[in-house]
Short mmCIF file of C-alpha atoms and ligand atoms in Angstrom, two decimals:
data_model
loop_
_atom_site.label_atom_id
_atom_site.label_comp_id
_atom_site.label_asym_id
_atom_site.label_seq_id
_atom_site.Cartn_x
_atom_site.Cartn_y
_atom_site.Cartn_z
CA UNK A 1 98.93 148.64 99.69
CA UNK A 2 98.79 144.92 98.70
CA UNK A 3 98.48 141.73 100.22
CA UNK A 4 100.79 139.09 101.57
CA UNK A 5 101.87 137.39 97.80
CA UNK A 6 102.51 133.93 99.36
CA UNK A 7 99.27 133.70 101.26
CA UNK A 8 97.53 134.92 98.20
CA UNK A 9 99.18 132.05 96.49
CA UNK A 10 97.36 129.37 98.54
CA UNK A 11 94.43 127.71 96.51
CA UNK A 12 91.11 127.94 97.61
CA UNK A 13 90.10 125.06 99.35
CA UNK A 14 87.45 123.01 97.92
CA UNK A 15 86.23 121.70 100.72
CA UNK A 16 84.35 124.82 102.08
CA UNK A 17 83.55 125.91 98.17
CA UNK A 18 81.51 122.61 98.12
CA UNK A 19 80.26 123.27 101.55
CA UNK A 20 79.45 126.53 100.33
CA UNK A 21 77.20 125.24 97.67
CA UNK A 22 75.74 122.77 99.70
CA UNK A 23 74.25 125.22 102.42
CA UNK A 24 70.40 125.70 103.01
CA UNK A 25 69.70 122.54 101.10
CA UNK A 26 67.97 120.13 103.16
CA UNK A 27 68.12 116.58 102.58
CA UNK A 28 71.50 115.91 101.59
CA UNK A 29 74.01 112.95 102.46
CA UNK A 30 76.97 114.43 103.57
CA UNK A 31 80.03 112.98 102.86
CA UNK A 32 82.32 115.57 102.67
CA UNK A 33 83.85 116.37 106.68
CA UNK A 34 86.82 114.66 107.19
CA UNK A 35 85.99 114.48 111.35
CA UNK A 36 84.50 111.76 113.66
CA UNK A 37 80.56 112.11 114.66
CA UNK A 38 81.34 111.15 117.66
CA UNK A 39 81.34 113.11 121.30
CA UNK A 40 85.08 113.10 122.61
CA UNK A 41 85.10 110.23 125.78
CA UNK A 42 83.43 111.26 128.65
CA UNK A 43 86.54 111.29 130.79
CA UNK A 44 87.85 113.78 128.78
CA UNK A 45 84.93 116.10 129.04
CA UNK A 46 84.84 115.66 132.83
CA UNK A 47 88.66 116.43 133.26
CA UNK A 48 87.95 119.75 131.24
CA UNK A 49 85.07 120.76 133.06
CA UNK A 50 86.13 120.38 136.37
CA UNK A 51 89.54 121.92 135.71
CA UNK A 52 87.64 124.93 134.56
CA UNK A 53 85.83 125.55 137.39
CA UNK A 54 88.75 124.57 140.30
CA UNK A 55 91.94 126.02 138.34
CA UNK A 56 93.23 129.41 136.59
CA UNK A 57 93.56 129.01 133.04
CA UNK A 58 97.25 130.54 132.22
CA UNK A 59 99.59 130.16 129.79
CA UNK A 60 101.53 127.18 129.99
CA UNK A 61 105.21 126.41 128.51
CA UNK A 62 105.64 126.76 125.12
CA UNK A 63 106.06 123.02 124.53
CA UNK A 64 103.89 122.42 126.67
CA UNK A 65 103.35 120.91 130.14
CA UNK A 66 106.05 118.10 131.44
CA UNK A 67 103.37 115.92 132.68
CA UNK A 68 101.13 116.11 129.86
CA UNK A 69 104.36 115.14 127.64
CA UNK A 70 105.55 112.38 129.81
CA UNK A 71 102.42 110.81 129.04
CA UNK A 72 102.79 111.55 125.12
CA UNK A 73 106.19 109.54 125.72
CA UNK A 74 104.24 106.55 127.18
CA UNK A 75 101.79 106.99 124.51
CA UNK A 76 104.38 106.71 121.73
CA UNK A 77 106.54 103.69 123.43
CA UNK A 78 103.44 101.75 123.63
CA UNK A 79 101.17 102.71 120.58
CA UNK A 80 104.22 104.16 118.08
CA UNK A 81 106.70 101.54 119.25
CA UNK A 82 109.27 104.69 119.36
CA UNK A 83 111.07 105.58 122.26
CA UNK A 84 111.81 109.26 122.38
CA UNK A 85 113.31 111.43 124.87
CA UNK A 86 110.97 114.26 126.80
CA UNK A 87 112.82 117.35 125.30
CA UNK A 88 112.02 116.33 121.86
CA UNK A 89 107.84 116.11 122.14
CA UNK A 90 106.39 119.58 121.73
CA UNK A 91 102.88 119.76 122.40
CA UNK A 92 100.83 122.54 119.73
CA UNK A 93 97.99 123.59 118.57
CA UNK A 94 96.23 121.06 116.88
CA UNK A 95 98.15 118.36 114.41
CA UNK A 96 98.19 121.66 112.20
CA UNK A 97 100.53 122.90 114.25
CA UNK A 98 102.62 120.21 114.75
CA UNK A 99 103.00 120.36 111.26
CA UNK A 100 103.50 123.86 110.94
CA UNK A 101 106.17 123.88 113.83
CA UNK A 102 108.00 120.96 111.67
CA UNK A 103 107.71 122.63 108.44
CA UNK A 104 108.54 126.14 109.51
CA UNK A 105 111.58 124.82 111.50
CA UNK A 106 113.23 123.36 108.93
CA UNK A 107 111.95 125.24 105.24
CA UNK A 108 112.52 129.00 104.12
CA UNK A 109 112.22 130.70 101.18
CA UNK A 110 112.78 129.39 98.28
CA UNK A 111 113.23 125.11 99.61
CA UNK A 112 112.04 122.49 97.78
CA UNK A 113 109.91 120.31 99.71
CA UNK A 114 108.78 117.02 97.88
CA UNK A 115 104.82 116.23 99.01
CA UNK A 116 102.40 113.82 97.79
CA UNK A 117 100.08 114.18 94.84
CA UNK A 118 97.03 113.53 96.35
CA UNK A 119 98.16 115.59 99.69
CA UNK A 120 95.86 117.09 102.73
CA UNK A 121 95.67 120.83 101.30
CA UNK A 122 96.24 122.46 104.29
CA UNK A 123 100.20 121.23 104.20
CA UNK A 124 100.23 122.77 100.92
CA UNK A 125 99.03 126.01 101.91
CA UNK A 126 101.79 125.96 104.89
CA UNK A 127 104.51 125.59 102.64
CA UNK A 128 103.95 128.40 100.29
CA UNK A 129 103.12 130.75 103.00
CA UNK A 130 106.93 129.37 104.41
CA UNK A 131 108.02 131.12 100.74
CA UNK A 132 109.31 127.43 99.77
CA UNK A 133 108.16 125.74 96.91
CA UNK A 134 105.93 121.81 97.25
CA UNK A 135 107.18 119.48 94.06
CA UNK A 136 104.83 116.70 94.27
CA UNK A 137 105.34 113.31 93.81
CA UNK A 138 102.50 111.33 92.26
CA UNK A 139 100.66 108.60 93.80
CA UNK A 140 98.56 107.38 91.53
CA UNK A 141 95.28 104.68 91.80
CA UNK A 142 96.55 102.23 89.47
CA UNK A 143 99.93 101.63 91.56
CA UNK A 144 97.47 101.40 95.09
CA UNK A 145 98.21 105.34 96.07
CA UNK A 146 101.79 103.94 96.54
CA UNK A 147 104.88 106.49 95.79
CA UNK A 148 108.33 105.86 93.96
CA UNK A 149 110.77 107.28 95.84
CA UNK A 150 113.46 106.40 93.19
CA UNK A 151 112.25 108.25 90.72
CA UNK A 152 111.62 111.63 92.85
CA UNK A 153 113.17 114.65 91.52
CA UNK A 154 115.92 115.77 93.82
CA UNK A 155 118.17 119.22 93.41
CA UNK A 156 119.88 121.03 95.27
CA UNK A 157 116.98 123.31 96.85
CA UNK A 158 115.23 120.02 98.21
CA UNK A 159 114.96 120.28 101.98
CA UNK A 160 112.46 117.71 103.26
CA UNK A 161 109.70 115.37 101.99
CA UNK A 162 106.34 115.32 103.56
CA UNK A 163 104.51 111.65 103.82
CA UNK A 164 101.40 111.23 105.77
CA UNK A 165 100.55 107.45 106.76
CA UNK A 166 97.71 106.61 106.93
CA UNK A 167 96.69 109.02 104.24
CA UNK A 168 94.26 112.01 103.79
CA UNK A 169 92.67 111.88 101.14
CA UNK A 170 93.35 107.95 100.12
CA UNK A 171 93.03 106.13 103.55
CA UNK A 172 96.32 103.93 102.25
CA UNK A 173 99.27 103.33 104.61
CA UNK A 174 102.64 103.16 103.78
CA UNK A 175 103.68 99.47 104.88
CA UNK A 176 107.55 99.51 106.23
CA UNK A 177 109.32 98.25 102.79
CA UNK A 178 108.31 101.74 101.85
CA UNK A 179 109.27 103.87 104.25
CA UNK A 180 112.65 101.78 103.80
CA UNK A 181 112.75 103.59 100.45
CA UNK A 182 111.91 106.64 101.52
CA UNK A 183 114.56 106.35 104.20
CA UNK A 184 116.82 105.34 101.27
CA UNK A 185 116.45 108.30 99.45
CA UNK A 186 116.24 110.74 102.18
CA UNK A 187 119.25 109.36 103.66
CA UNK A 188 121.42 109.68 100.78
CA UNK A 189 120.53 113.11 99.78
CA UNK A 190 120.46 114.76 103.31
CA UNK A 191 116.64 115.78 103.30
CA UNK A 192 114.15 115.64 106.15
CA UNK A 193 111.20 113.62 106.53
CA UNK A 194 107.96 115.12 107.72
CA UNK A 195 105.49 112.61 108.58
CA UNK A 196 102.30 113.54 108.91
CA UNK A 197 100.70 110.27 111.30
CA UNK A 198 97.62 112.12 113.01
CA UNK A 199 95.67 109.09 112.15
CA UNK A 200 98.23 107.25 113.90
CA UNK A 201 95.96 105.20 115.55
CA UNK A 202 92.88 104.48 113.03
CA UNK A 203 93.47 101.43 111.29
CA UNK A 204 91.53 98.71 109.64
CA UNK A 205 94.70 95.79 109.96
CA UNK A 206 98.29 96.11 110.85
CA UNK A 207 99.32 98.25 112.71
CA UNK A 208 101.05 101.41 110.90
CA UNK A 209 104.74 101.53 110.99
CA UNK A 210 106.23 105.05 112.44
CA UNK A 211 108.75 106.83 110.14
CA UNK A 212 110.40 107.52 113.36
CA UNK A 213 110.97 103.29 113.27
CA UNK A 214 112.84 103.23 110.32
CA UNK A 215 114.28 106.87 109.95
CA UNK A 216 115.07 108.14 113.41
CA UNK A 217 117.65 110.30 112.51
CA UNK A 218 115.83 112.53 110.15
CA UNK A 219 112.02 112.64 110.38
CA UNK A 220 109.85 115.33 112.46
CA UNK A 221 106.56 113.74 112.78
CA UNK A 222 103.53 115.43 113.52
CA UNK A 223 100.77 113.50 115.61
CA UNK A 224 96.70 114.74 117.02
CA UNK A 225 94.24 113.95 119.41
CA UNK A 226 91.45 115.30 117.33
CA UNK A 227 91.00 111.89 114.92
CA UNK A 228 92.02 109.34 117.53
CA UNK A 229 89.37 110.83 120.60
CA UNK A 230 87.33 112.48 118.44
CA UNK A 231 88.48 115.62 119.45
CA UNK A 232 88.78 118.06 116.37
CA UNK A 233 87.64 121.63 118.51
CA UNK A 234 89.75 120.67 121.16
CA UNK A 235 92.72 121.78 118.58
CA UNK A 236 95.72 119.98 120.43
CA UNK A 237 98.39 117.89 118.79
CA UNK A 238 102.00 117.60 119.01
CA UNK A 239 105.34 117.40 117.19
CA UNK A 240 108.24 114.48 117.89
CA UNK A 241 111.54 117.23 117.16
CA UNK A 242 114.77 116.06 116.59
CA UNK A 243 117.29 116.19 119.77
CA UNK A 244 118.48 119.93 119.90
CA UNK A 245 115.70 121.65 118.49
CA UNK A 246 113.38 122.70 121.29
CA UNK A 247 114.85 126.05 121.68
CA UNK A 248 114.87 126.85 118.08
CA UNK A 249 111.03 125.33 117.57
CA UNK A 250 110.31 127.57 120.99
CA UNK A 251 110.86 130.91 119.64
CA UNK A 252 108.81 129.83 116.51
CA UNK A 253 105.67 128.83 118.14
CA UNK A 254 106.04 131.58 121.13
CA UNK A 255 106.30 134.09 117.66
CA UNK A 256 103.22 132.36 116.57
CA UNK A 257 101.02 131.61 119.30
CA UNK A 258 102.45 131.58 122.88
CA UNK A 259 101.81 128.42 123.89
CA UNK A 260 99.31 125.69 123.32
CA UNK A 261 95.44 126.08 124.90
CA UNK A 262 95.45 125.15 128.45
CA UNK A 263 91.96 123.96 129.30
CA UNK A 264 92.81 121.49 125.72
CA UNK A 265 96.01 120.00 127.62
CA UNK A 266 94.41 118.86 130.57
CA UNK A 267 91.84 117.38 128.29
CA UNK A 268 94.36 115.60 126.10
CA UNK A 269 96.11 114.34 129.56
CA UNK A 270 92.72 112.66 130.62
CA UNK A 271 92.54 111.58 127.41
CA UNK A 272 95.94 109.63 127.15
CA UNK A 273 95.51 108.41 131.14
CA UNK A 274 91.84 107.76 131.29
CA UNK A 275 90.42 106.76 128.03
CA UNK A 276 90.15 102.88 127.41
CA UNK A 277 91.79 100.95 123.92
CA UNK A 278 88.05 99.52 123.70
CA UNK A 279 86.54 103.14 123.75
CA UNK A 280 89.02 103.51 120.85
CA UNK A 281 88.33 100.98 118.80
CA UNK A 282 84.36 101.39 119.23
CA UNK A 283 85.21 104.55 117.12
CA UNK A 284 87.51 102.58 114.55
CA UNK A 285 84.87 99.74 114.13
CA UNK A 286 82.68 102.70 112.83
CA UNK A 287 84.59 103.57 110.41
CA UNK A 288 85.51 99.85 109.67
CA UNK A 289 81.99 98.97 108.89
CA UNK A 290 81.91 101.81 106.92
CA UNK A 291 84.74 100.84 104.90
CA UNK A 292 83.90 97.43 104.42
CA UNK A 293 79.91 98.29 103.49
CA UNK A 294 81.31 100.41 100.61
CA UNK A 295 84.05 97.29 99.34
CA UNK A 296 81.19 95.30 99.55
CA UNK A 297 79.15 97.66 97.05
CA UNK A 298 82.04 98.20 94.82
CA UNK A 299 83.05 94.47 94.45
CA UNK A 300 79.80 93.26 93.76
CA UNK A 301 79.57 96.06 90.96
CA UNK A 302 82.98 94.69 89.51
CA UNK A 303 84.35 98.80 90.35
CA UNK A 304 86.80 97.60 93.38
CA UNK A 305 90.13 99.24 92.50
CA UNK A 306 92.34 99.40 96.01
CA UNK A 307 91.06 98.83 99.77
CA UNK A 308 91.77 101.62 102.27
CA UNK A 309 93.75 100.59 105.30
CA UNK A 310 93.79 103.22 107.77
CA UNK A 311 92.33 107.29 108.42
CA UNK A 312 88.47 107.39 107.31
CA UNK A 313 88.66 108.02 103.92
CA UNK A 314 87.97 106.45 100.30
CA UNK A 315 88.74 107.71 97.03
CA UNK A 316 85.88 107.36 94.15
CA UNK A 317 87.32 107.42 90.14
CA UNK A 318 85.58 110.47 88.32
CA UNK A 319 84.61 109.13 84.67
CA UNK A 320 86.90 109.88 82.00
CA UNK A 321 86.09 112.87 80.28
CA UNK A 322 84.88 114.69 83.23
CA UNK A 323 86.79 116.70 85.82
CA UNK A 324 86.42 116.30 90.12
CA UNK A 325 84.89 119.88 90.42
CA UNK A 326 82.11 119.29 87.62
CA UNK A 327 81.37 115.80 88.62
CA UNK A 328 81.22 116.71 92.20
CA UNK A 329 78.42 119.41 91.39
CA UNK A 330 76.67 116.57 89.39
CA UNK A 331 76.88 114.54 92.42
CA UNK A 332 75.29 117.54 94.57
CA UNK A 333 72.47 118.44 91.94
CA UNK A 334 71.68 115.11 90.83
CA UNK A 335 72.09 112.95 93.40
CA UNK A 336 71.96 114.96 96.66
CA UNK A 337 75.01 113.64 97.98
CA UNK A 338 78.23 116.27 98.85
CA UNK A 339 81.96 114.60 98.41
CA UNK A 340 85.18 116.71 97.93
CA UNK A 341 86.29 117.11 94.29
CA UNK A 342 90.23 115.46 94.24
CA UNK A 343 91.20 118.54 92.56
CA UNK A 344 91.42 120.17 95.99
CA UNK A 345 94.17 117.51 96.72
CA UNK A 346 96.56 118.02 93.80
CA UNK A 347 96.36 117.87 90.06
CA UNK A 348 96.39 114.49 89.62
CA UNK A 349 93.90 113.88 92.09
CA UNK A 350 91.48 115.33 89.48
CA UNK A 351 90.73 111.86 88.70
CA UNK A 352 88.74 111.19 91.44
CA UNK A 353 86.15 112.37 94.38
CA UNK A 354 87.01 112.16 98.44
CA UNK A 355 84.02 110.50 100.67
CA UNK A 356 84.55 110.29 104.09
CA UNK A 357 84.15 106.94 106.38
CA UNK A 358 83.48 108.98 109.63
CA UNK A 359 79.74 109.49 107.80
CA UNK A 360 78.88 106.25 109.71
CA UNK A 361 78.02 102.48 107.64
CA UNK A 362 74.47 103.66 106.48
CA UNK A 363 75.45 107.16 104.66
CA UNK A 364 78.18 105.50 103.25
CA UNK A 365 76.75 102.91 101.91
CA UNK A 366 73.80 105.14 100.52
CA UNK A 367 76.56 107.48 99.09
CA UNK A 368 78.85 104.93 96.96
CA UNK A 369 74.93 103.59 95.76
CA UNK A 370 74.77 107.38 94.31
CA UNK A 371 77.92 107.53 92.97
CA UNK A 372 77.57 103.72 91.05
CA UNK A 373 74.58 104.64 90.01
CA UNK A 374 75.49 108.24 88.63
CA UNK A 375 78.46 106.93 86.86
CA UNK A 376 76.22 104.63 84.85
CA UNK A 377 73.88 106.79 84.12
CA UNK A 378 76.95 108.81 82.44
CA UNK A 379 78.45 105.72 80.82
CA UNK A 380 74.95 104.84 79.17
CA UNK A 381 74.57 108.67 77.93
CA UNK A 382 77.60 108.56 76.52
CA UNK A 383 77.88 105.11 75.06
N1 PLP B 401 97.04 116.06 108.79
C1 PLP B 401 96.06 115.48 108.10
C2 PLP B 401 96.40 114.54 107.02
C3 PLP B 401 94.72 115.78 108.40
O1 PLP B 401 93.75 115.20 107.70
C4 PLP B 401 94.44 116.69 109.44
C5 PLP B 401 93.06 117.07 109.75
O2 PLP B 401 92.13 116.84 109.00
C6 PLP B 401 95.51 117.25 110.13
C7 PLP B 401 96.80 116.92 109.79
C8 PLP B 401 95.31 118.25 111.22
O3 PLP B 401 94.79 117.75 112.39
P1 PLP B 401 94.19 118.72 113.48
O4 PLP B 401 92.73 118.82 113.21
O5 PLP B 401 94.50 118.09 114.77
O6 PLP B 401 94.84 120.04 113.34
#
């Protein structure tokens, strides 16, 4: 008897292996979780808790309920500037499984999907249990994180490419002149865009384009409450599908998991008809100050490289001559401090460590003192 090949094929992630090595040690900054610290709003925990004890908890519709997705559509006309028609939003679990119902809708075995070098794992893993095959395209610190679409390598397996603005692990966004290129390219060979926006709605300045803006025809975008309100257990997200699709995306997610959690949907409703901009941006501020307390620290240390514009996240170079994984434990055993090596991310991503912003202004700061400090203690040793 053996196991499922393609799931055995999925790297381990590096997250929990550093979270692993972290436990029972007291003491130590954490900068590793890439989730807010933050309770969800309190109108969303009152709409849960009194539907729980006044209504039956049932399945719902696959997609999920119409009013709950009316209210997505307002959400997206006013926040996404996208107006999309009600039989194309598909509420699922989580923005995992918005992603999942994209990907699996649209790749089989053996497709080429083109995905980002750094890239959230977790897509990764999706695709090769799909059977298809991720070529990544790099995106690399000394162009910003930016891509080159022209120069992507496109055959005739190549299905879809996956972008995710703003970006896990980089915290860049895509600005439109971009996703015009990716349109470009996308357009003229026939592929799908997946784009990955969860963090839709943390940003630092502009407001992020939607690829559904600029490439309406093609993209399947995948979209959460869990980074927005702070709602990460609640696991509820949902897909924008391309007209026509619902039926085909229904008998994949009934296959997978009936429908979407109930108790989570009237939650998310609350959420998108109760919860104030200004509770919002309380949360973003957080993660602003954050941000800016670490620019701060690099600039006046000369080691500024790029400024992160959106999601909660900020990449740190590795020295040369060592990789993420070792220099990560170095971090851990001599600095107490826990960040995710960028190996878990992609190859090239070797070159650097993940912190996260959601660790709040004051563990950030302390953390990127660590790091400075760590890499020149390694510079003087070897110098
Ligand atoms: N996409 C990216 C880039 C993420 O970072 C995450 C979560 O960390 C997700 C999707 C999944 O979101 P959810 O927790 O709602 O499943």
């Amino acid at each position: 008897m053996r196991l499922s090949p393609s799931v055995e094929a999925i790297p381990r992630s590096g997250i929990r292996a550093m979270a692993a090595l972290a436990q029972g040690r007291q003491g130590l900054l954490h900068l590793e979780y890439g989730e807010p610290s933050f309770f969800a709003p309190e109108a969303v925990r009152r709409a849960a808790a009194e539907a729980l004890l006044t209504e039956r908890m049932v399945y719902t519709p696959t997609e999920g309920p119409g009013d709950l997705r009316e209210a997505i559509a307002r959400k997206l006309a006013r926040v996404n500037g996208v107006t999309v028609a009600l039989e194309r939003i598909f509420v699922t679990h989580g923005g995992v499984g918005a992603l999942y119902a994209s990907l699996a809708s649209v790749l089989g075995p053996g497709d080429r999907i083109l995905m980002p070098d750094p890239c959230w794992p977790n897509a990764v893993g999706q695709v090769l249990t799909l059977g298809a095959e991720p070529v990544f395209y790099p995106l690399g610190a000394e162009n910003g994180f930016m891509p080159e679409p022209e120069t992507w390598p496109i055959d005739a397996s190549t299905r879809a490419i996956l972008i995710n603005s703003p970006q896990n692990p980089t915290g860049v966004i895509l600005p439109r002149a971009v996703l015009e290129r990716i349109a470009a390219v996308a357009r003229r060979h026939g592929l799908w865009v997946i784009s990955d926006e969860v963090y839709d709605q943390i940003y630092f300045g502009e407001r992020p384009h939607s690829m559904l803006e600029v490439y309406p025809e093609g993209t399947l975008a995948a979209y959460s409450f869990s980074k927005t309100y702070a709602m990460t257990g609640w696991r509820l997200g949902y897909a924008v599908l391309q007209p026509g699709m619902q039926a085909h995306t229904t008998k994949l997610v009934e296959s997978c998991y009936s429908s979407s959690s109930m108790v989570a949907q009237v939650a998310a409703l609350a959420a998108l008809d109760q919860v104030e901009q200004r509770e919002i941006d309380a949360m973003v501020d957080a993660y602003r100050e954050a941000r800016d307390r670490a620019m701060a620290l690099l600039a006046a240390a000369d080691r500024q490289r790029y400024v992160p514009e959106g999601a909660f996240y900020l990449m740190l170079p590795v020295p040369a001559g060592h990789a993420s994984d070792s220099f990560a434990r170095m971090l851990l055993e001599r600095k107490d401090m826990v960040v995710v090596p960028g190996a878990t991310f992609g190859r090239l991503a070797d070159r650097e460590v993940r912190i996260s912003l959601a660790a709040g202004a004051d563990v950030v700061a302390e953390g990127v003192g660590r790091w400075l400090e760590l890499t020149e203690e390694l510079a003087r040793s070897s110098g």
